[in-house]
Tab-separated table of C-alpha atoms in Angstrom:
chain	number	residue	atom	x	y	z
A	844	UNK	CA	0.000	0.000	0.000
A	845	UNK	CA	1.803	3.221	-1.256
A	846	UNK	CA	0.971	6.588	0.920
A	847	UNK	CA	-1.887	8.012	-1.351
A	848	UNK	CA	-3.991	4.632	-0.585
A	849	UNK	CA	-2.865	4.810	2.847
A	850	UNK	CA	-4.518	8.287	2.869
A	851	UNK	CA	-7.521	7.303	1.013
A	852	UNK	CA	-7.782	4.352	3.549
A	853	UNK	CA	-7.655	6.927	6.690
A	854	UNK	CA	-10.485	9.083	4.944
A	855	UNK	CA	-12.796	5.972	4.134
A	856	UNK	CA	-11.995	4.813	7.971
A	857	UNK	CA	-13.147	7.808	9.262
A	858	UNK	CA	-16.123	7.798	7.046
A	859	UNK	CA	-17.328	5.339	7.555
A	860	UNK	CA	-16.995	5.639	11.479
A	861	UNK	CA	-19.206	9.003	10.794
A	862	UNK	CA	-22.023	7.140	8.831
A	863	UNK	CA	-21.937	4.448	12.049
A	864	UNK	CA	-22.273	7.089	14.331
A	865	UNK	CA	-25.059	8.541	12.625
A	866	UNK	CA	-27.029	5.652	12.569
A	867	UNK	CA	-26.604	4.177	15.935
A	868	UNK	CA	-29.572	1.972	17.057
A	869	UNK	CA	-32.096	3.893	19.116
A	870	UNK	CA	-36.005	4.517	19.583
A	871	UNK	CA	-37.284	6.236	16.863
A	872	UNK	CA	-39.706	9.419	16.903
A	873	UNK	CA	-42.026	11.695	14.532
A	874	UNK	CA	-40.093	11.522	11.311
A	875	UNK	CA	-36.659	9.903	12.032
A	876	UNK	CA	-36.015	12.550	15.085
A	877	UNK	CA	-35.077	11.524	18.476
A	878	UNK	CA	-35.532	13.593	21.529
A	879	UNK	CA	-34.820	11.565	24.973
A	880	UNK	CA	-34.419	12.288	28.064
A	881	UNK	CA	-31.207	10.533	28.607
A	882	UNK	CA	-28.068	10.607	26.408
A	883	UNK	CA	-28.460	7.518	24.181
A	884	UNK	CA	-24.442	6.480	24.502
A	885	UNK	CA	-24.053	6.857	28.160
A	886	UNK	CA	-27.438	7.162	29.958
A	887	UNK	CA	-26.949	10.342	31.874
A	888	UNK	CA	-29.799	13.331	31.768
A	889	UNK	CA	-29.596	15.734	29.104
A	890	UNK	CA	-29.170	19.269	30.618
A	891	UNK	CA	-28.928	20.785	27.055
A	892	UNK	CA	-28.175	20.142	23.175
A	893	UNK	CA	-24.985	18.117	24.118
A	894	UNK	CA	-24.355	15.620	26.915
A	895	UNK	CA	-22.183	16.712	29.657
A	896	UNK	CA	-20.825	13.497	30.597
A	897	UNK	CA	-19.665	12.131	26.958
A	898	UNK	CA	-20.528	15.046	24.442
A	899	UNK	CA	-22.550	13.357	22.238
A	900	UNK	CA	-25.291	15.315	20.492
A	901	UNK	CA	-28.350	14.612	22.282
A	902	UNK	CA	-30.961	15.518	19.265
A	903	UNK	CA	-30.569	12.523	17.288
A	904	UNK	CA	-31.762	11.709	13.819
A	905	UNK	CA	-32.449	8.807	11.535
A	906	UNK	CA	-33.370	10.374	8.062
A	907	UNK	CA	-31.382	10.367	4.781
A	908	UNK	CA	-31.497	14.200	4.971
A	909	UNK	CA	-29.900	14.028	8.459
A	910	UNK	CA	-27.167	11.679	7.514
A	911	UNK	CA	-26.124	14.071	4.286
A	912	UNK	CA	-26.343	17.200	6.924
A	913	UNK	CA	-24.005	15.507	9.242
A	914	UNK	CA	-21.873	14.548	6.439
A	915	UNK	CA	-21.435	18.267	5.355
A	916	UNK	CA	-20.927	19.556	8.440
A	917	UNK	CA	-17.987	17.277	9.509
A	918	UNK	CA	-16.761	18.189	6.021
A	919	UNK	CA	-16.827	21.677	6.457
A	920	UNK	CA	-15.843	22.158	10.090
A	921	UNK	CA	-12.531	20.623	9.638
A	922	UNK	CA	-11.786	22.247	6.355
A	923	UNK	CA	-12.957	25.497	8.654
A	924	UNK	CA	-10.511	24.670	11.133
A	925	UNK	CA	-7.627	23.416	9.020
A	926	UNK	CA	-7.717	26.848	7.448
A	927	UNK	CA	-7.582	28.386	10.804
A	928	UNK	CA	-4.500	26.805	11.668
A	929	UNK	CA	-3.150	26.660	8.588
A	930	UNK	CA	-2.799	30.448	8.358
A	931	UNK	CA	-1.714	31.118	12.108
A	932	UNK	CA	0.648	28.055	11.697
A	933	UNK	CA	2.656	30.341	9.092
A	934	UNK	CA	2.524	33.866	10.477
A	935	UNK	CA	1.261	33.563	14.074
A	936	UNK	CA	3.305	30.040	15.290
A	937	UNK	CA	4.039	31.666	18.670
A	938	UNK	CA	0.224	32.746	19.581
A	939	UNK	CA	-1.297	29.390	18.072
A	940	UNK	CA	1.054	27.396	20.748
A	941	UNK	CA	-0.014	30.055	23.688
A	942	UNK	CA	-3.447	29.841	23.028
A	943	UNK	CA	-3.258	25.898	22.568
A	944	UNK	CA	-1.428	25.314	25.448
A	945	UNK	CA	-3.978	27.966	27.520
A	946	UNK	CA	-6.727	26.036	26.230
A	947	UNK	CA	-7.937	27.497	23.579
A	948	UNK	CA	-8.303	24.977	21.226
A	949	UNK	CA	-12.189	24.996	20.406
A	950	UNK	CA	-11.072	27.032	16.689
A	951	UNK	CA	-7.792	25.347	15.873
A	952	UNK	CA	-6.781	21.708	14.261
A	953	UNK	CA	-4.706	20.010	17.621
A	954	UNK	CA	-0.815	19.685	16.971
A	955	UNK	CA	-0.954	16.193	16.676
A	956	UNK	CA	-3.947	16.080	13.909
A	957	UNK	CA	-1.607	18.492	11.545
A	958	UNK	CA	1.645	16.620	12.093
A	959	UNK	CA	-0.004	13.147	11.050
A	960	UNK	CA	-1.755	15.489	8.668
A	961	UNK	CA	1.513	16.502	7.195
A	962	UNK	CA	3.066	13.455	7.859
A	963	UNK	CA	0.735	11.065	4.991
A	964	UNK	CA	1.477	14.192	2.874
A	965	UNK	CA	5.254	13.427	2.963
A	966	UNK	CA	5.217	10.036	2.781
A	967	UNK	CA	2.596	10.029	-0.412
A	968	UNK	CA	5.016	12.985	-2.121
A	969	UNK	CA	7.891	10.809	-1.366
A	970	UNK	CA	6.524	7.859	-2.887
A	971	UNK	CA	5.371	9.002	-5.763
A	972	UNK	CA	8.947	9.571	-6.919
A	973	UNK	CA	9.846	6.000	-8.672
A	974	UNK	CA	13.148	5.201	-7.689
A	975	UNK	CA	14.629	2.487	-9.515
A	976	UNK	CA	17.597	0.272	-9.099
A	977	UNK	CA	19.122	1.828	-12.222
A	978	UNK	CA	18.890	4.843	-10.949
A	979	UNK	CA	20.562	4.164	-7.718
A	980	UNK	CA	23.404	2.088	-9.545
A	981	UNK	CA	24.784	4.017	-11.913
A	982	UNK	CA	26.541	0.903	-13.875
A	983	UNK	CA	27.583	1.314	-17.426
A	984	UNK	CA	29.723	-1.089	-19.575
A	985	UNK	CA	32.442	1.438	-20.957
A	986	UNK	CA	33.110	2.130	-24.491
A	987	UNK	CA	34.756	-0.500	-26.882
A	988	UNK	CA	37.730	1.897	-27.251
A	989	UNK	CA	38.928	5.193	-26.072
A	990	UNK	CA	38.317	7.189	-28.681
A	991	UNK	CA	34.738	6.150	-28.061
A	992	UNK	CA	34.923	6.498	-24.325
A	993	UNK	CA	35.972	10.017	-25.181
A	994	UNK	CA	32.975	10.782	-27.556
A	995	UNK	CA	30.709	9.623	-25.051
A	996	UNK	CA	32.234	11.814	-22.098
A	997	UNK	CA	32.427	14.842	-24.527
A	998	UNK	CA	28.443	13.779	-25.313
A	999	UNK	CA	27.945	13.768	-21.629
A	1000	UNK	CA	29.582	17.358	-20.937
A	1001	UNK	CA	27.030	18.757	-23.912
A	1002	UNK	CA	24.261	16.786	-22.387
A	1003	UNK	CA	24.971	18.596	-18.721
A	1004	UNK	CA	25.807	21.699	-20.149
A	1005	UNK	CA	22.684	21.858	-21.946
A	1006	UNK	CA	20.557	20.805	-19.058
A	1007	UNK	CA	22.397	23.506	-16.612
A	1008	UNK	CA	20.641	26.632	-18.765
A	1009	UNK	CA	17.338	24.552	-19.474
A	1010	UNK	CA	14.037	25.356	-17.347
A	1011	UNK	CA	11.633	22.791	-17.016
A	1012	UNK	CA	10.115	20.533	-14.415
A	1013	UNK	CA	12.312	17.681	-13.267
A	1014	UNK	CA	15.717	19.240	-14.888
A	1015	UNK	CA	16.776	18.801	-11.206
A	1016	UNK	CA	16.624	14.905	-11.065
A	1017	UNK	CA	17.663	14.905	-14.722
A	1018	UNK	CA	21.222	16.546	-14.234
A	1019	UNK	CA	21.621	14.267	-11.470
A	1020	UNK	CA	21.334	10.946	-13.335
A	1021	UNK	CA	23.349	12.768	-16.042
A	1022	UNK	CA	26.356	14.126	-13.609
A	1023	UNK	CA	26.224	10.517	-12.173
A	1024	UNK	CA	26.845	9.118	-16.120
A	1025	UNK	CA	29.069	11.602	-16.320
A	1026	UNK	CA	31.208	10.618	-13.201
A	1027	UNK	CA	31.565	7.259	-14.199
A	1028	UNK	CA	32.609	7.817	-18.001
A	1029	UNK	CA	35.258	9.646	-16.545
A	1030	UNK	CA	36.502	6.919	-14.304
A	1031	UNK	CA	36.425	4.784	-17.195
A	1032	UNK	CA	38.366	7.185	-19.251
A	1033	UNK	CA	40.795	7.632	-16.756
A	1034	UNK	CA	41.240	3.941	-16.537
A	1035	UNK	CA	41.831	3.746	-20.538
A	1036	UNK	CA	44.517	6.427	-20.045
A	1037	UNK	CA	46.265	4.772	-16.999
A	1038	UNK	CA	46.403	1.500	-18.596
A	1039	UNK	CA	43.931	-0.167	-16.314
A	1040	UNK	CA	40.542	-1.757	-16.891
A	1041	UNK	CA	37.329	0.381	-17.726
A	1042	UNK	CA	35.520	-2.573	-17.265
A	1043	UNK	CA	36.074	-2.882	-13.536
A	1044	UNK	CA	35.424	0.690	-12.880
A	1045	UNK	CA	31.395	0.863	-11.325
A	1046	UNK	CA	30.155	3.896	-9.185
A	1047	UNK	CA	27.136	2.217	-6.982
A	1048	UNK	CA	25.111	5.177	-5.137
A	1049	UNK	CA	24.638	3.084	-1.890
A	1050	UNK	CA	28.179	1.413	-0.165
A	1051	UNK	CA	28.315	0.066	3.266
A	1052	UNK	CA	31.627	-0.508	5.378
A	1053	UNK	CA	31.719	-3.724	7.243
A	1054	UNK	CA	30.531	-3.529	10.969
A	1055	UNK	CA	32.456	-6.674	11.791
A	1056	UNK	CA	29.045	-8.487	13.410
A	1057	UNK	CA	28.292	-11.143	11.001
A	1058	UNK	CA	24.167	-10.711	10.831
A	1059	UNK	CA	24.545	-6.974	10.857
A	1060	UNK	CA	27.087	-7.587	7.541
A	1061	UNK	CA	25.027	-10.179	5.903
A	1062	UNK	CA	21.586	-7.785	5.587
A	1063	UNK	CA	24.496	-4.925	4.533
A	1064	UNK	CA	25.388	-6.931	2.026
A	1065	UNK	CA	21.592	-7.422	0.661
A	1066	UNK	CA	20.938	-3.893	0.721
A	1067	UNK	CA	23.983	-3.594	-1.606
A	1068	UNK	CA	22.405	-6.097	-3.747
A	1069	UNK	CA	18.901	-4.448	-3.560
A	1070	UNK	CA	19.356	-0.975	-2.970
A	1071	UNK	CA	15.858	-0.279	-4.302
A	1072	UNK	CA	14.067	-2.642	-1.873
A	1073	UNK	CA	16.472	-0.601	0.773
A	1074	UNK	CA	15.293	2.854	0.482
A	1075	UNK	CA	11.774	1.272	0.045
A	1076	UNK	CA	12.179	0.258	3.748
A	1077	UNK	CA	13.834	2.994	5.010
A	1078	UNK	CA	10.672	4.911	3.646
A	1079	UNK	CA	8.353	2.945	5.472
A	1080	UNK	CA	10.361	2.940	9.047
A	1081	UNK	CA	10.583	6.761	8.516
A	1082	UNK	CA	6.836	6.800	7.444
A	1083	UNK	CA	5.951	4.363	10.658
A	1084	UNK	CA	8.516	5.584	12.967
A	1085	UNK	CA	8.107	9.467	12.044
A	1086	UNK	CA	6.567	10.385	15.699
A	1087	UNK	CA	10.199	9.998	16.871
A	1088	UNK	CA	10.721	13.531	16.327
A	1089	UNK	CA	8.814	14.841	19.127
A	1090	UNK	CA	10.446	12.504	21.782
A	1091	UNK	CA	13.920	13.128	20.139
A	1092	UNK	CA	13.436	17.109	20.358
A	1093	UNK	CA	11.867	17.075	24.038
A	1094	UNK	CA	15.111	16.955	25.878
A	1095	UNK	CA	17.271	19.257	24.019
A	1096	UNK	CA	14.404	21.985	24.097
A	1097	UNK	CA	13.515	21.119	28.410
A	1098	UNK	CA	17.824	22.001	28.572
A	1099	UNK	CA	16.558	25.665	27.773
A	1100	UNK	CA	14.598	25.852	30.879
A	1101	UNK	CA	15.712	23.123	33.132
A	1102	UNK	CA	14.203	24.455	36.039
A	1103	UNK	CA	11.263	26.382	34.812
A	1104	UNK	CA	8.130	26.470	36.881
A	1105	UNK	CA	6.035	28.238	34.016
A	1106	UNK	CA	7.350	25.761	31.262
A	1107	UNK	CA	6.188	22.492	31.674
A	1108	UNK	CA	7.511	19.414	29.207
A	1109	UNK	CA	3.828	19.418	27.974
A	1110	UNK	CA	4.660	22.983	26.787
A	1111	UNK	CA	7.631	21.807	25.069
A	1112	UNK	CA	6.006	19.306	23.052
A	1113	UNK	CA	3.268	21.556	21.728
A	1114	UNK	CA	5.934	23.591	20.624
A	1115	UNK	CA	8.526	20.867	19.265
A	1116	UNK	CA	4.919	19.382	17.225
A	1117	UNK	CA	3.569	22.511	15.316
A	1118	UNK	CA	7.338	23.276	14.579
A	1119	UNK	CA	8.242	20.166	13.045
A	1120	UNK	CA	4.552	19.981	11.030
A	1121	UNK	CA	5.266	23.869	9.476
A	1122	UNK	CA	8.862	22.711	8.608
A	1123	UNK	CA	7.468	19.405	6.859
A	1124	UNK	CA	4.802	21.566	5.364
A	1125	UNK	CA	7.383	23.827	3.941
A	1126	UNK	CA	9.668	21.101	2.158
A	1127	UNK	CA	6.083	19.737	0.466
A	1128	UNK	CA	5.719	23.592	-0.820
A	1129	UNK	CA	9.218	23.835	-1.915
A	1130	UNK	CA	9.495	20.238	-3.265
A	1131	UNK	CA	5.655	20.719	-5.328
A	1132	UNK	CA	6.981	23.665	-6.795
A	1133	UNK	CA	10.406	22.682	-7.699
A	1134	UNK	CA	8.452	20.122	-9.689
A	1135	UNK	CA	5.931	21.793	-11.325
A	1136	UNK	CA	7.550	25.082	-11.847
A	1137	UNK	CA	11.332	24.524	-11.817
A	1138	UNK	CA	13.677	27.073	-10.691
A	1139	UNK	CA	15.292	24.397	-8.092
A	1140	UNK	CA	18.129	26.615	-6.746
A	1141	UNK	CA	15.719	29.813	-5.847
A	1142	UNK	CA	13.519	27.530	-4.086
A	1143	UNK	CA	16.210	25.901	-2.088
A	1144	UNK	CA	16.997	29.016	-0.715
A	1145	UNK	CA	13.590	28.659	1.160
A	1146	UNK	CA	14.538	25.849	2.964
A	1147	UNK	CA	18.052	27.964	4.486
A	1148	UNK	CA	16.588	31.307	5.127
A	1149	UNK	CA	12.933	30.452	6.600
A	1150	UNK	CA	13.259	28.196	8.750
A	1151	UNK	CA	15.276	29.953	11.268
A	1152	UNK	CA	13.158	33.184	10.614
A	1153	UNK	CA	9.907	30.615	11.883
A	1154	UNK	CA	11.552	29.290	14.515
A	1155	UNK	CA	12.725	32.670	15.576
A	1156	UNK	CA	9.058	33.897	15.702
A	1157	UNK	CA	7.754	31.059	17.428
A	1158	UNK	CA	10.103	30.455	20.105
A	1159	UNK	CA	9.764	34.123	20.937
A	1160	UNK	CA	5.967	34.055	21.015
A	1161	UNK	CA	5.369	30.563	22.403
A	1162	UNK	CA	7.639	31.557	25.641
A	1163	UNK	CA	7.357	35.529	25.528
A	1164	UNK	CA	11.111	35.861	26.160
A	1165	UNK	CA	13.146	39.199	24.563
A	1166	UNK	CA	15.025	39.799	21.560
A	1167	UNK	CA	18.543	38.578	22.612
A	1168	UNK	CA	17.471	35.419	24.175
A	1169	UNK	CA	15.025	34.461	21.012
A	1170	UNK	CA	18.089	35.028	18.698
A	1171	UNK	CA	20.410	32.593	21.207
A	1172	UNK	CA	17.422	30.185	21.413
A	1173	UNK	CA	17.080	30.485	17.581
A	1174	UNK	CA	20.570	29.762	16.806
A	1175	UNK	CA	20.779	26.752	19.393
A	1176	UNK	CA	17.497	25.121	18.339
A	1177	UNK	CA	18.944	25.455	14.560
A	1178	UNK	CA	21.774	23.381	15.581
A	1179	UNK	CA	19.815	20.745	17.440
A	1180	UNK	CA	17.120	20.434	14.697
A	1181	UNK	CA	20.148	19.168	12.808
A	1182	UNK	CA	21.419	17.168	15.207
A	1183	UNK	CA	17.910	15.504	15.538
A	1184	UNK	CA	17.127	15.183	12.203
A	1185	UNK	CA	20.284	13.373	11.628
A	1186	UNK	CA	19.624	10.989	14.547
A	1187	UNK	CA	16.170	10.271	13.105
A	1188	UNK	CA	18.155	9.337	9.989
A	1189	UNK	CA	20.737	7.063	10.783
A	1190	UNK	CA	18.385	5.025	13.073
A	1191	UNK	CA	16.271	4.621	9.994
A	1192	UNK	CA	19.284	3.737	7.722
A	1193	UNK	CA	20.002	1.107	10.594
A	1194	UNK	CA	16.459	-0.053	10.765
A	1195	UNK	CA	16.166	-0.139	6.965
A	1196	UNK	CA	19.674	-2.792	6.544
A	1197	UNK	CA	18.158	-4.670	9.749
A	1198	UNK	CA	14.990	-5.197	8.003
């Protein structure tokens, strides 16, 4: 199951647990409607429209009509509140974590909802790029003789040099393969000239060391052999195993205020969630539009300059603190998201080999 049917089976899940809902078994009155006395799920009195011990609606309905209402609303209250969040998410980070963690949360999407939210996003962007073996292993058979090997490197330079002033979506991931091609032939050229063998000259985009722990080197040595299968399954750990963030952040952010009475850990994690969902969210903006619109190296520059300007903002508003100490804590949580992020990766390049 690839991410986009993973997504479409979360919506039809939750669909479907609507439709239940809205049909639950109860006695029926004048036209479908229900009016008890007692909340139908739990059995306490109803002192209003909603029950106070559970929260389920207490006017209940059993009419065609009813289920398509109920279907629109849900529709269009979380659409209402994902654009709520969405919005302050970008320009307001700071105040969206204050009033969240003060308990205003009636009007907003919780952290958690818009991380898995941006979370299936990833993962279906990142699978919908087909990554081959071929591509992986770059592995040509050189020319039958130099001169040839020559032609084909000169062909090569063209080929790159051409690409380099083109403008179209994917010339990124096309000068790649052809800089990779390019690489080699020039190995193999090199060899020619030396007196070696081009034959025996290969450029494989995934090597592995030796650990010197038998098992651990025996599933290296399949990933070598299947490097597409290997990324595959680093995908899904990363996919599965992507709420590691949070938990990896927490104690590198709780060093900032160690001691803090007003800052609990809870605080922390509100914070460490909506900042790790807006910078996900921004590498699916940057990575849809480098696709669709090109101009890879202007785009890039989005991922260097704003995050630091977000997390400068939200630190500063989520914690209230001055202009000196936001810039510190700005600079210092820049260094750990890197740290982080690179833990997160090597224990999903170890997971991936393991399984």
């Amino acid at each position: 199951m690839n991410g986009i049917e993973g997504a479409s089976a979360i919506g039809e899940i939750v669909g479907g647990a609507g439709a239940a809902k809205a049909i639950e078994p109860g006695s029926e009155g004048k036209k479908g409607h229900e009016r008890p006395d007692n909340c139908l799920n739990c059995g306490a009195a109803l002192q209003g429209d909603y029950c106070h011990e559970c929260g389920q609606k207490g006017h209940l309905h059993r009419t065609l009509g009813g289920l398509l209402h109920d279907m629109l609303h849900g529709v269009l209250h979380l659409d209402g509140k994902f654009w709520r969040t969405l919005p302050a998410l970008i320009w307001r980070p700071g105040r969206l974590t204050r009033d969240y963690i003060e308990g205003k949360r009636a009007r907003f999407i919780s952290p958690i909802a818009i991380y898995l939210f941006t979370v299936v996003a990833m993962f279906a962007l990142v699978v919908s790029v087909d990554i081959s073996d071929q591509q992986i292993n770059t592995i040509r058979e050189p020319a039958a003789t130099i001169e040839q090997q020559r032609e084909r490197v000169a062909e090569l330079e063209a080929n790159l040099e051409e690409l380099e002033n083109a403008d179209f979506p994917g010339v990124s991931g096309a000068m790649t393969g052809v800089r990779a091609e390019l690489d080699l032939a020039q190995l193999q050229l090199e060899a020619w000239e030396t007196g070696g063998d081009p034959a025996a000259v290969q450029r494989s985009g995934i090597t592995f060391g030796e650990s010197g722990i038998g098992m651990f080197d025996e599933q290296i040595a399949k990933a070598e052999e299947n490097p597409g299968l290997y990324l595959y399954k680093v995908q899904t750990a990363a996919y599965k195993l992507s709420w590691l963030l949070i938990p990896l952040s927490l104690p590198f952010l709780w060093l900032l205020f160690p001691i803090s009475r007003r800052f609990k850990l809870y605080d922390h994690a509100v914070f460490v969630t909506y900042s790790i969902s807006f910078m996900m969210l921004l590498a699916i903006i940057v990575n849809l539009m480098t696709r669709t619109v090109g101009w890879q190296d202007w785009f890039a520059l989005l991922l260097v300059f704003i995050p630091p300007i977000h997390i400068y903002r939200h630190f500063r508003g989520t914690y209230g603190l001055g202009r000196l100490r936001s810039l510190a804590g700005t600079f210092y949580l820049s260094i750990i998201s890197i740290i982080t992020l690179s833990l997160f990766l090597a224990l999903m390049l170890t997971l991936g080999v393991i399984s």
